[in-house]
Tab-separated table of C-alpha atoms and ligand atoms in Angstrom:
chain	number	residue	atom	x	y	z
A	1	MET	CA	38.327	20.986	-1.650
A	2	LEU	CA	36.161	19.165	0.766
A	3	ASP	CA	37.082	16.333	-0.565
A	4	HIS	CA	40.620	17.098	-0.430
A	5	LEU	CA	39.846	17.723	3.570
A	6	ALA	CA	37.984	14.727	3.991
A	7	SER	CA	40.597	12.296	2.129
A	8	THR	CA	43.119	12.550	5.085
A	9	VAL	CA	43.173	12.040	9.015
A	10	SER	CA	44.560	15.515	9.902
A	11	ASP	CA	43.951	18.743	11.687
A	12	SER	CA	41.030	19.372	9.569
A	13	ASP	CA	39.439	16.045	10.153
A	14	PHE	CA	39.016	17.069	14.202
A	15	ASN	CA	37.710	20.421	13.030
A	16	TRP	CA	34.597	18.535	11.139
A	17	GLN	CA	34.115	16.577	14.543
A	18	ALA	CA	34.576	19.472	17.050
A	19	ALA	CA	32.047	21.729	14.687
A	20	ASP	CA	29.512	19.190	14.344
A	21	ALA	CA	29.886	18.598	18.133
A	22	ALA	CA	29.586	22.281	18.694
A	23	HIS	CA	27.037	23.452	16.888
A	24	HIS	CA	25.083	20.473	15.189
A	25	LEU	CA	22.116	19.233	17.134
A	26	HIS	CA	21.585	15.423	15.653
A	27	PRO	CA	18.270	14.017	15.720
A	28	PHE	CA	17.362	11.143	17.797
A	29	SER	CA	20.569	11.532	19.230
A	30	ASP	CA	21.763	11.657	23.150
A	31	HIS	CA	24.303	14.474	22.205
A	32	LYS	CA	26.672	13.379	24.949
A	33	SER	CA	27.358	10.339	24.122
A	34	LEU	CA	26.905	10.845	20.448
A	35	HIS	CA	30.258	13.035	21.144
A	36	GLN	CA	31.996	10.346	22.861
A	37	GLY	CA	33.310	8.421	19.713
A	38	ARG	CA	33.382	9.801	16.387
A	39	VAL	CA	30.859	10.900	14.496
A	40	ARG	CA	31.228	8.940	10.972
A	41	ILE	CA	31.062	11.638	8.136
A	42	ILE	CA	29.661	10.434	4.773
A	43	THR	CA	30.864	11.806	2.182
A	44	SER	CA	29.924	10.183	-1.260
A	45	ALA	CA	27.727	6.747	-2.079
A	46	GLU	CA	27.398	4.742	-5.166
A	47	GLY	CA	24.637	1.642	-5.593
A	48	VAL	CA	24.516	0.020	-2.042
A	49	TYR	CA	27.728	1.456	-0.542
A	50	LEU	CA	28.411	4.283	1.470
A	51	THR	CA	32.131	5.727	1.418
A	52	ASP	CA	33.038	7.914	4.651
A	53	ASP	CA	35.618	10.582	5.319
A	54	VAL	CA	38.429	8.126	5.943
A	55	GLY	CA	38.129	6.362	2.884
A	56	ASN	CA	35.935	3.008	4.619
A	57	ARG	CA	33.415	1.391	2.027
A	58	ILE	CA	30.119	0.675	3.796
A	59	LEU	CA	27.501	-1.854	2.738
A	60	ASP	CA	24.114	0.644	3.225
A	61	GLY	CA	21.917	-2.233	4.811
A	62	MET	CA	19.389	0.612	5.416
A	63	ALA	CA	19.037	2.060	2.295
A	64	GLY	CA	19.585	5.450	4.310
A	65	LEU	CA	16.600	5.555	6.582
A	66	TRP	CA	14.609	3.150	4.599
A	67	CYS	CA	14.337	5.756	1.576
A	68	VAL	CA	17.146	5.069	-1.033
A	69	ALA	CA	14.688	2.327	-2.800
A	70	ILE	CA	16.645	3.068	-6.429
A	71	GLY	CA	20.250	2.915	-4.752
A	72	TYR	CA	23.065	5.867	-4.893
A	73	GLY	CA	24.388	7.552	-7.798
A	74	ARG	CA	21.225	7.224	-10.249
A	75	GLN	CA	21.877	10.327	-12.949
A	76	GLU	CA	18.383	10.215	-14.465
A	77	LEU	CA	17.072	11.637	-10.812
A	78	VAL	CA	20.191	13.995	-10.979
A	79	ASP	CA	18.839	15.284	-14.680
A	80	ALA	CA	15.575	15.748	-13.787
A	81	ALA	CA	16.036	17.866	-10.874
A	82	ALA	CA	18.375	20.100	-12.827
A	83	ALA	CA	16.099	20.334	-15.292
A	84	GLN	CA	13.211	21.313	-13.644
A	85	MET	CA	14.897	23.743	-11.482
A	86	LYS	CA	16.521	25.234	-14.503
A	87	THR	CA	12.532	25.970	-15.920
A	88	LEU	CA	10.844	26.607	-12.800
A	89	PRO	CA	12.611	25.925	-8.938
A	90	PHE	CA	9.626	26.652	-7.301
A	91	TYR	CA	6.276	27.730	-7.310
A	92	ASN	CA	3.213	27.163	-4.681
A	93	THR	CA	0.293	25.231	-5.189
A	94	PHE	CA	-1.967	27.769	-3.177
A	95	PHE	CA	-4.002	30.715	-4.270
A	96	LYS	CA	-5.764	28.808	-7.730
A	97	THR	CA	-2.127	27.690	-8.882
A	98	ALA	CA	-0.474	24.820	-9.959
A	99	THR	CA	2.703	23.350	-11.562
A	100	ARG	CA	3.032	20.287	-14.572
A	101	PRO	CA	5.142	17.913	-12.414
A	102	VAL	CA	2.491	18.378	-9.102
A	103	ILE	CA	0.124	17.422	-11.897
A	104	SER	CA	1.345	14.583	-13.306
A	105	LEU	CA	2.500	13.102	-10.136
A	106	ALA	CA	-1.163	13.081	-8.773
A	107	GLU	CA	-2.262	11.680	-11.688
A	108	ARG	CA	0.467	9.045	-11.917
A	109	LEU	CA	0.264	8.048	-7.941
A	110	THR	CA	-3.569	7.806	-7.760
A	111	ALA	CA	-3.475	5.502	-10.577
A	112	MET	CA	-0.998	3.137	-9.279
A	113	ALA	CA	-2.654	3.226	-5.852
A	114	PRO	CA	-4.870	0.565	-4.749
A	115	GLY	CA	-8.644	1.091	-4.588
A	116	ASP	CA	-9.798	4.174	-4.865
A	117	LEU	CA	-7.268	6.317	-3.688
A	118	ASN	CA	-7.950	8.848	-6.281
A	119	HIS	CA	-6.593	12.271	-4.709
A	120	ALA	CA	-3.487	13.438	-3.869
A	121	PHE	CA	-2.360	16.148	-1.636
A	122	PHE	CA	1.635	16.737	-0.986
A	123	ALA	CA	3.830	17.739	2.001
A	124	CYS	CA	7.353	17.908	2.458
A	125	SER	CA	8.183	14.733	5.062
A	126	GLY	CA	6.911	11.862	6.001
A	127	SER	CA	5.581	13.328	9.373
A	128	GLU	CA	3.552	16.032	7.721
A	129	ALA	CA	2.066	13.591	5.733
A	130	VAL	CA	1.035	11.954	8.744
A	131	ASP	CA	-0.048	15.162	10.246
A	132	THR	CA	-2.133	15.972	6.957
A	133	ALA	CA	-3.841	12.384	7.097
A	134	LEU	CA	-5.085	12.823	11.001
A	135	ARG	CA	-6.183	16.611	10.053
A	136	MET	CA	-8.300	15.122	7.445
A	137	ALA	CA	-9.681	12.701	9.182
A	138	ARG	CA	-10.683	14.729	12.062
A	139	THR	CA	-12.098	17.135	9.422
A	140	PHE	CA	-14.015	14.345	7.538
A	141	TRP	CA	-15.929	13.794	10.955
A	142	ILE	CA	-16.557	17.413	11.800
A	143	THR	CA	-17.720	18.364	7.980
A	144	LYS	CA	-20.240	15.208	8.613
A	145	GLY	CA	-21.628	16.692	11.657
A	146	GLN	CA	-19.947	14.398	13.688
A	147	PRO	CA	-17.501	16.399	15.569
A	148	SER	CA	-17.128	14.174	18.685
A	149	LYS	CA	-15.324	11.296	16.467
A	150	ARG	CA	-12.002	12.524	17.161
A	151	VAL	CA	-9.531	9.634	18.821
A	152	ILE	CA	-7.212	8.587	16.843
A	153	ILE	CA	-5.919	4.519	17.469
A	154	GLY	CA	-2.535	3.648	17.102
A	155	ARG	CA	-0.233	1.300	18.212
A	156	GLU	CA	2.531	0.282	20.820
A	157	PHE	CA	5.876	0.581	18.592
A	158	GLY	CA	4.280	2.423	16.094
A	159	TYR	CA	6.154	5.097	14.316
A	160	HIS	CA	4.069	8.099	12.242
A	161	GLY	CA	6.670	10.415	12.511
A	162	SER	CA	7.824	13.357	14.814
A	163	THR	CA	5.227	16.121	14.412
A	164	THR	CA	3.834	16.421	17.358
A	165	LEU	CA	0.486	14.563	16.210
A	166	GLY	CA	2.039	12.041	14.693
A	167	ALA	CA	4.141	10.876	17.643
A	168	ALA	CA	1.400	11.200	19.802
A	169	ALA	CA	-0.169	8.859	17.204
A	170	GLY	CA	2.788	6.565	17.111
A	171	GLY	CA	3.321	4.250	19.997
A	172	MET	CA	6.740	5.498	20.977
A	173	VAL	CA	6.869	6.051	24.983
A	174	ASP	CA	10.039	8.114	24.988
A	175	MET	CA	8.583	10.544	22.776
A	176	HIS	CA	5.466	10.993	24.644
A	177	ARG	CA	7.437	11.774	27.289
A	178	GLN	CA	8.957	14.612	25.926
A	179	GLY	CA	5.626	16.340	25.195
A	180	ALA	CA	4.411	14.351	22.555
A	181	ALA	CA	0.955	12.541	24.679
A	182	LEU	CA	-1.844	14.688	23.647
A	183	PRO	CA	-5.701	14.024	24.655
A	184	ASP	CA	-7.852	12.048	21.772
A	185	PHE	CA	-5.203	9.390	21.190
A	186	ALA	CA	-5.350	5.846	22.255
A	187	HIS	CA	-2.947	2.780	21.568
A	188	VAL	CA	-3.422	-0.998	21.241
A	189	MET	CA	-0.745	-4.090	21.407
A	190	PRO	CA	0.973	-4.438	17.894
A	191	PRO	CA	0.760	-7.714	16.058
A	192	TYR	CA	4.016	-8.482	17.375
A	193	TRP	CA	3.901	-12.456	16.984
A	194	TYR	CA	7.378	-12.802	18.407
A	195	GLY	CA	6.872	-11.062	21.335
A	196	TYR	CA	3.349	-11.221	22.345
A	197	GLY	CA	2.075	-14.536	20.766
A	198	GLY	CA	2.622	-16.671	23.808
A	199	GLN	CA	1.507	-20.073	23.080
A	200	MET	CA	-0.861	-18.819	19.904
A	201	SER	CA	-0.045	-19.869	16.625
A	202	PRO	CA	0.679	-16.814	14.385
A	203	GLU	CA	-2.785	-16.722	12.765
A	204	GLU	CA	-4.437	-16.879	15.978
A	205	PHE	CA	-2.600	-14.101	17.768
A	206	GLY	CA	-3.034	-12.271	14.214
A	207	LEU	CA	-7.043	-12.317	15.067
A	208	PHE	CA	-6.307	-11.831	18.828
A	209	ALA	CA	-4.342	-8.584	17.963
A	210	ALA	CA	-6.464	-6.951	15.582
A	211	ARG	CA	-9.457	-7.532	18.243
A	212	GLN	CA	-7.585	-5.248	20.322
A	213	VAL	CA	-8.744	-2.554	18.127
A	214	GLU	CA	-12.552	-3.530	18.295
A	215	ASP	CA	-12.432	-3.588	22.048
A	216	LYS	CA	-10.495	-0.154	22.249
A	217	ILE	CA	-13.168	0.832	19.948
A	218	ARG	CA	-15.757	-0.250	22.151
A	219	GLU	CA	-14.336	0.889	25.194
A	220	ILE	CA	-14.120	4.639	23.880
A	221	GLY	CA	-17.384	4.427	21.843
A	222	ALA	CA	-17.226	4.289	17.931
A	223	GLU	CA	-19.028	7.456	18.156
A	224	ASN	CA	-15.937	9.320	19.522
A	225	VAL	CA	-13.379	7.305	17.503
A	226	ALA	CA	-12.387	9.280	14.087
A	227	ALA	CA	-9.423	7.063	12.386
A	228	PHE	CA	-7.115	4.159	13.204
A	229	ILE	CA	-3.845	4.352	11.813
A	230	GLY	CA	-1.252	1.834	11.095
A	231	GLU	CA	1.999	1.157	9.175
A	232	PRO	CA	1.386	-1.987	7.398
A	233	ILE	CA	4.546	-3.690	8.899
A	234	GLN	CA	5.898	-1.033	11.687
A	235	GLY	CA	9.205	-0.788	10.382
A	236	ALA	CA	11.198	1.766	13.183
A	237	GLY	CA	9.366	0.251	16.164
A	238	GLY	CA	11.381	-3.487	15.014
A	239	VAL	CA	10.209	-4.658	11.803
A	240	ILE	CA	6.878	-5.921	12.975
A	241	ILE	CA	5.318	-8.255	10.564
A	242	PRO	CA	2.005	-9.016	11.078
A	243	PRO	CA	0.287	-12.500	10.634
A	244	GLU	CA	-1.667	-12.845	7.456
A	245	THR	CA	-4.560	-12.779	9.485
A	246	TYR	CA	-4.381	-9.342	10.764
A	247	TRP	CA	-5.077	-6.422	8.445
A	248	PRO	CA	-7.883	-7.926	6.670
A	249	GLU	CA	-9.879	-8.044	10.043
A	250	ILE	CA	-8.548	-4.339	11.024
A	251	GLN	CA	-10.292	-3.172	7.483
A	252	ARG	CA	-13.611	-5.322	8.487
A	253	ILE	CA	-13.598	-3.948	12.068
A	254	CYS	CA	-13.036	-0.620	10.649
A	255	ARG	CA	-16.103	-1.097	8.530
A	256	ALA	CA	-18.204	-2.395	11.134
A	257	HIS	CA	-17.710	0.531	13.438
A	258	ASP	CA	-17.466	3.340	10.654
A	259	ILE	CA	-13.982	4.360	11.782
A	260	LEU	CA	-11.469	5.489	9.103
A	261	LEU	CA	-8.635	3.382	8.363
A	262	ILE	CA	-5.065	5.040	7.488
A	263	ALA	CA	-2.239	3.118	6.125
A	264	ASP	CA	0.935	4.981	6.905
A	265	GLU	CA	3.122	3.633	3.989
A	266	VAL	CA	6.011	5.818	4.366
A	267	ILE	CA	8.356	3.100	4.497
A	268	CYS	CA	6.169	0.003	3.227
A	269	GLY	CA	5.232	2.138	-0.073
A	270	PHE	CA	7.012	1.725	-3.661
A	271	GLY	CA	8.471	-1.816	-3.583
A	272	ARG	CA	9.565	-2.141	-0.096
A	273	THR	CA	7.069	-5.551	0.592
A	274	GLY	CA	7.459	-7.066	-2.831
A	275	ARG	CA	4.116	-5.100	-4.121
A	276	MET	CA	4.079	-1.157	-5.044
A	277	PHE	CA	2.170	-0.917	-1.624
A	278	GLY	CA	2.144	-2.694	1.524
A	279	SER	CA	-1.525	-2.189	1.313
A	280	GLU	CA	-1.696	-4.637	-1.604
A	281	THR	CA	0.730	-6.888	0.011
A	282	PHE	CA	-1.443	-7.083	2.972
A	283	GLY	CA	-4.748	-7.153	0.900
A	284	ILE	CA	-6.489	-3.819	2.254
A	285	THR	CA	-8.031	-0.680	0.705
A	286	PRO	CA	-7.108	1.981	3.218
A	287	ASP	CA	-9.166	5.443	3.242
A	288	LEU	CA	-6.039	7.002	3.293
A	289	MET	CA	-2.410	6.781	2.792
A	290	THR	CA	0.227	8.165	3.421
A	291	LEU	CA	3.662	7.923	1.609
A	292	ALA	CA	7.133	9.470	1.584
A	293	LYS	CA	11.232	7.930	1.905
A	294	GLY	CA	10.790	5.874	-1.215
A	295	ILE	CA	8.617	8.501	-3.377
A	296	THR	CA	12.114	10.072	-4.268
A	297	SER	CA	14.047	7.269	-2.956
A	298	GLY	CA	15.028	10.026	-0.682
A	299	TYR	CA	17.310	11.902	-3.381
A	300	ILE	CA	14.942	15.272	-2.181
A	301	PRO	CA	12.332	16.102	0.368
A	302	LEU	CA	8.520	14.580	-0.811
A	303	SER	CA	5.372	13.370	1.020
A	304	ALA	CA	2.167	12.807	-0.463
A	305	VAL	CA	-1.362	11.745	1.406
A	306	LEU	CA	-3.635	9.799	-1.293
A	307	VAL	CA	-7.589	10.150	-0.384
A	308	GLY	CA	-10.041	8.025	-1.224
A	309	ASP	CA	-13.210	8.766	-2.899
A	310	ARG	CA	-15.448	8.757	0.468
A	311	VAL	CA	-13.058	11.254	2.234
A	312	ALA	CA	-12.292	13.412	-0.724
A	313	ASP	CA	-15.534	13.660	-1.795
A	314	VAL	CA	-16.421	15.342	1.523
A	315	LEU	CA	-13.498	17.610	1.688
A	316	ILE	CA	-13.945	18.392	-2.161
A	317	ASN	CA	-18.010	19.352	-1.517
A	318	ASP	CA	-18.701	20.467	1.890
A	319	THR	CA	-15.758	21.264	3.719
A	320	GLY	CA	-15.196	24.824	2.244
A	321	GLU	CA	-11.538	25.697	2.302
A	322	PHE	CA	-9.327	23.171	4.419
A	323	TYR	CA	-6.978	25.191	6.410
A	324	HIS	CA	-4.052	23.248	5.950
A	325	GLY	CA	-0.872	23.041	3.692
A	326	PHE	CA	2.926	24.049	3.022
A	327	THR	CA	4.712	26.402	1.454
A	328	TYR	CA	6.587	23.615	-0.638
A	329	SER	CA	3.098	21.321	-0.505
A	330	GLY	CA	3.962	20.257	-3.922
A	331	HIS	CA	7.271	21.324	-4.800
A	332	PRO	CA	8.047	20.873	-8.577
A	333	VAL	CA	11.685	19.987	-8.288
A	334	ALA	CA	10.345	17.434	-6.015
A	335	CYS	CA	7.396	16.021	-7.930
A	336	ALA	CA	9.916	16.008	-11.253
A	337	VAL	CA	12.283	13.802	-9.322
A	338	ALA	CA	10.063	11.674	-7.808
A	339	LEU	CA	8.529	10.826	-11.552
A	340	ALA	CA	11.865	10.252	-12.598
A	341	ASN	CA	12.252	7.693	-9.399
A	342	LEU	CA	8.634	6.136	-10.364
A	343	ASP	CA	10.259	5.471	-14.367
A	344	ILE	CA	13.080	3.635	-12.660
A	345	LEU	CA	11.085	1.567	-9.708
A	346	GLU	CA	8.472	0.454	-12.759
A	347	SER	CA	10.811	-0.010	-15.642
A	348	GLU	CA	13.294	-2.413	-13.481
A	349	HIS	CA	10.548	-3.973	-12.241
A	350	LEU	CA	12.208	-3.233	-8.344
A	351	ALA	CA	8.764	-4.389	-6.630
A	352	ALA	CA	8.975	-7.795	-7.998
A	353	ARG	CA	12.880	-8.144	-7.660
A	354	ALA	CA	12.501	-6.978	-3.816
A	355	GLU	CA	9.917	-9.752	-3.553
A	356	ALA	CA	12.512	-12.436	-5.030
A	357	SER	CA	15.469	-10.823	-3.380
A	358	GLY	CA	14.001	-11.045	-0.204
A	359	ILE	CA	13.452	-14.900	-0.319
A	360	LYS	CA	16.533	-15.168	-1.444
A	361	LEU	CA	18.349	-13.114	1.426
A	362	ARG	CA	16.162	-14.456	4.555
A	363	ALA	CA	17.720	-17.807	2.771
A	364	LYS	CA	21.048	-16.991	2.889
A	365	LEU	CA	20.504	-15.506	6.246
A	366	ILE	CA	19.041	-18.555	7.940
A	367	ALA	CA	21.675	-20.855	6.158
A	368	ALA	CA	24.300	-18.650	7.606
A	369	LEU	CA	22.971	-18.040	11.124
A	370	GLY	CA	19.588	-19.647	11.607
A	371	ASP	CA	21.415	-22.441	14.005
A	372	GLN	CA	22.990	-20.087	16.079
A	373	PRO	CA	21.767	-19.872	19.725
A	374	ILE	CA	21.336	-16.291	19.763
A	375	ILE	CA	19.108	-16.211	16.661
A	376	GLY	CA	15.271	-16.158	17.496
A	377	GLU	CA	13.799	-15.539	14.335
A	378	ILE	CA	14.655	-14.044	11.128
A	379	ARG	CA	11.715	-12.644	9.721
A	380	GLY	CA	11.285	-10.564	6.193
A	381	THR	CA	8.898	-9.203	3.777
A	382	GLY	CA	10.173	-8.366	0.220
A	383	LEU	CA	13.063	-6.175	1.321
A	384	ILE	CA	12.586	-5.451	4.884
A	385	GLY	CA	13.005	-7.665	7.788
A	386	ALA	CA	14.617	-8.487	10.845
A	387	ILE	CA	16.765	-10.920	12.941
A	388	GLU	CA	15.829	-11.316	16.506
A	389	LEU	CA	17.971	-11.463	18.885
A	390	THR	CA	17.510	-13.741	21.938
A	391	ALA	CA	18.236	-15.223	25.199
A	392	ASP	CA	16.506	-18.372	24.897
A	393	ARG	CA	15.345	-19.438	21.411
A	394	ARG	CA	13.126	-22.257	22.824
A	395	THR	CA	11.100	-19.940	24.805
A	396	ARG	CA	11.576	-16.538	22.490
A	397	ARG	CA	12.510	-14.936	25.828
A	398	PHE	CA	13.880	-11.238	25.625
A	399	PHE	CA	17.087	-10.222	27.142
A	400	GLU	CA	16.878	-8.902	30.378
A	401	LYS	CA	18.492	-5.667	29.805
A	402	ARG	CA	16.706	-4.569	26.597
A	403	GLY	CA	18.516	-2.753	23.964
A	404	ARG	CA	21.918	-3.718	25.077
A	405	VAL	CA	23.052	-6.895	22.969
A	406	GLY	CA	21.294	-4.843	20.278
A	407	ALA	CA	23.183	-1.871	20.712
A	408	LEU	CA	26.508	-3.866	20.898
A	409	CYS	CA	25.523	-5.613	17.716
A	410	ARG	CA	25.006	-2.598	15.735
A	411	ASP	CA	28.256	-1.609	17.120
A	412	HIS	CA	29.725	-4.534	15.554
A	413	CYS	CA	27.932	-4.180	12.371
A	414	PHE	CA	29.185	-0.411	12.048
A	415	SER	CA	32.904	-2.330	12.553
A	416	ASN	CA	32.577	-4.272	9.704
A	417	ASN	CA	31.386	-1.627	7.219
A	418	LEU	CA	27.678	-2.609	7.191
A	419	VAL	CA	24.708	-0.168	8.936
A	420	MET	CA	22.251	-2.489	10.218
A	421	ARG	CA	19.727	-0.597	12.752
A	422	ALA	CA	19.281	-2.133	16.430
A	423	VAL	CA	15.762	-1.691	17.498
A	424	ARG	CA	15.687	-2.699	21.126
A	425	ASP	CA	17.769	-6.186	20.359
A	426	THR	CA	16.275	-7.208	16.984
A	427	MET	CA	18.390	-6.148	14.398
A	428	VAL	CA	16.518	-4.573	11.247
A	429	PHE	CA	17.324	-4.356	7.530
A	430	SER	CA	16.103	-2.488	4.559
A	431	PRO	CA	18.697	-2.122	1.746
A	432	PRO	CA	17.946	-0.620	-1.808
A	433	LEU	CA	15.710	-2.548	-3.742
A	434	THR	CA	18.763	-3.225	-6.643
A	435	ILE	CA	20.702	-4.976	-4.356
A	436	THR	CA	22.651	-7.837	-6.159
A	437	ASP	CA	23.145	-11.259	-5.494
A	438	ALA	CA	26.858	-10.780	-4.841
A	439	GLU	CA	25.827	-7.721	-2.561
A	440	MET	CA	23.536	-9.615	-0.570
A	441	ASP	CA	26.519	-12.336	0.305
A	442	ASP	CA	28.646	-9.374	1.708
A	443	LEU	CA	26.055	-8.212	3.663
A	444	VAL	CA	25.349	-11.989	5.149
A	445	ASP	CA	28.800	-12.246	5.435
A	446	ARG	CA	29.244	-9.038	7.413
A	447	ALA	CA	26.317	-9.489	9.421
A	448	THR	CA	27.652	-12.826	10.201
A	449	THR	CA	30.411	-11.657	11.400
A	450	ALA	CA	28.806	-9.333	13.690
A	451	ILE	CA	26.456	-11.446	15.316
A	452	MET	CA	28.881	-14.027	16.162
A	453	ALA	CA	31.285	-11.235	17.391
A	454	THR	CA	28.135	-9.843	19.508
A	455	GLN	CA	27.314	-14.036	20.884
A	456	ALA	CA	30.912	-14.131	21.699
A	457	ASP	CA	30.931	-11.077	23.866
A	458	ILE	CA	27.796	-12.432	25.649
A	459	ARG	CA	29.386	-15.965	26.375
A	460	SER	CA	32.536	-14.722	27.852
A	461	GLU	CA	30.026	-12.104	30.156
A	462	ILE	CA	28.771	-15.404	31.347
A	463	LEU	CA	31.800	-17.272	31.812
B	1	PLP	C1	9.780	7.731	8.881
B	1	PLP	C2	8.469	7.628	8.985
B	1	PLP	C3	7.677	8.786	9.058
B	1	PLP	C4	8.250	9.920	9.342
B	1	PLP	O1	8.979	10.668	8.072
B	1	PLP	P1	9.873	11.681	8.017
B	1	PLP	O2	9.896	12.218	6.784
B	1	PLP	O3	10.516	11.470	9.272
B	1	PLP	O4	8.630	13.104	8.904
B	1	PLP	C5	6.134	8.445	9.441
B	1	PLP	N1	5.648	7.196	9.254
B	1	PLP	C6	6.444	6.068	8.929
B	1	PLP	C7	5.632	4.527	9.136
B	1	PLP	C8	7.904	6.406	8.991
B	1	PLP	O5	8.603	5.037	8.935
């Protein structure tokens, strides 16, 4: 019935729009401006394409919200969920109980993970995983008799979710302004060479940005700092890809000052950067790692914190009860879906495929757009990337009113049935890792049309 209603533009269509406006509060949305236009209602999806309620076929250049790694419509995950729901739809993992899917997933994730991340704690969202990791870091130092080590250092434009702890650790000032600024959080410059590198080479700038962390630790006092948290590649902040020199230096600094290193791999995990984990791509072994999004390819909510031996040993042997957890921690259906998702990621070698496809996609984008005056930089690692739109490509100058050109370009993308997100004036993309060569050509064609239209808009304004 719903499909029938949704397939025609009629009074019933108007009702979906009206009901959405009247009753549905959207996340990260300006409601007034949202409902001045039409809300796109997505009704189905297959592979890398979405279908909306008026029959548009839309190329999903964002894999949902960075999560649908294996593409839409994979029956294996549907079957895994159905089978698990039939046998045991729910049981908790509190109070001396477990289920087989959660044990299997803990074993499998820790076997895949780099370093000594040999223990897994489960939650339902990336935000909860971050919240958990931060609670663990502080509990670790409290247990060790160093309760003053509380401060969490994050970065400008960092995104660590929407719980208050996660938002405080992140560097989104708009979130801080709405009640999410907390004491004992500090922020440093991101390794954003395009924006902040000035005359430095990317390699020099990577070291420079990392040393901001060391300066911050000295300023606060290492005896007051619990952890540094960072996304290997900052996703929501504009796909900020650090120079190669950055992460090894961060790891050195954390070790030198005895600060825990938390890699927030909610986007980078599960093949996105061309290796299974972003920490492998950048050559680090964090103490704690947060995972979500690609863990189930978004088919069902699930997240995890992987915990290294040093922290786990203290939590297991010395803390006593860790007063933290969620009703759905280790939900058996979500874990069963995650296991089926990992089967596909591994059997189809999607991490390696992401690396190869990313190289092709960037080459295609550079061939199509590289010479245009509006293009400042086309960057990427694996299948996460960004196109910087610029007012002056020679000096890497930003547009005066930040975000306006990006929003314009995003709207042109949408009109061309392509989902790309704008972060300030940076267009970001992160398609399903299964994207084919022909689909990448389609993505590049649509992106080129949108960007040329944006450039034309700017020119006509100037004239
Ligand atoms: C999306 C994201 C989160 C938050 O995940 P939710 O599932 O939305 O709570 C945390 N960290 C990073 C790096 C993310 O990209």
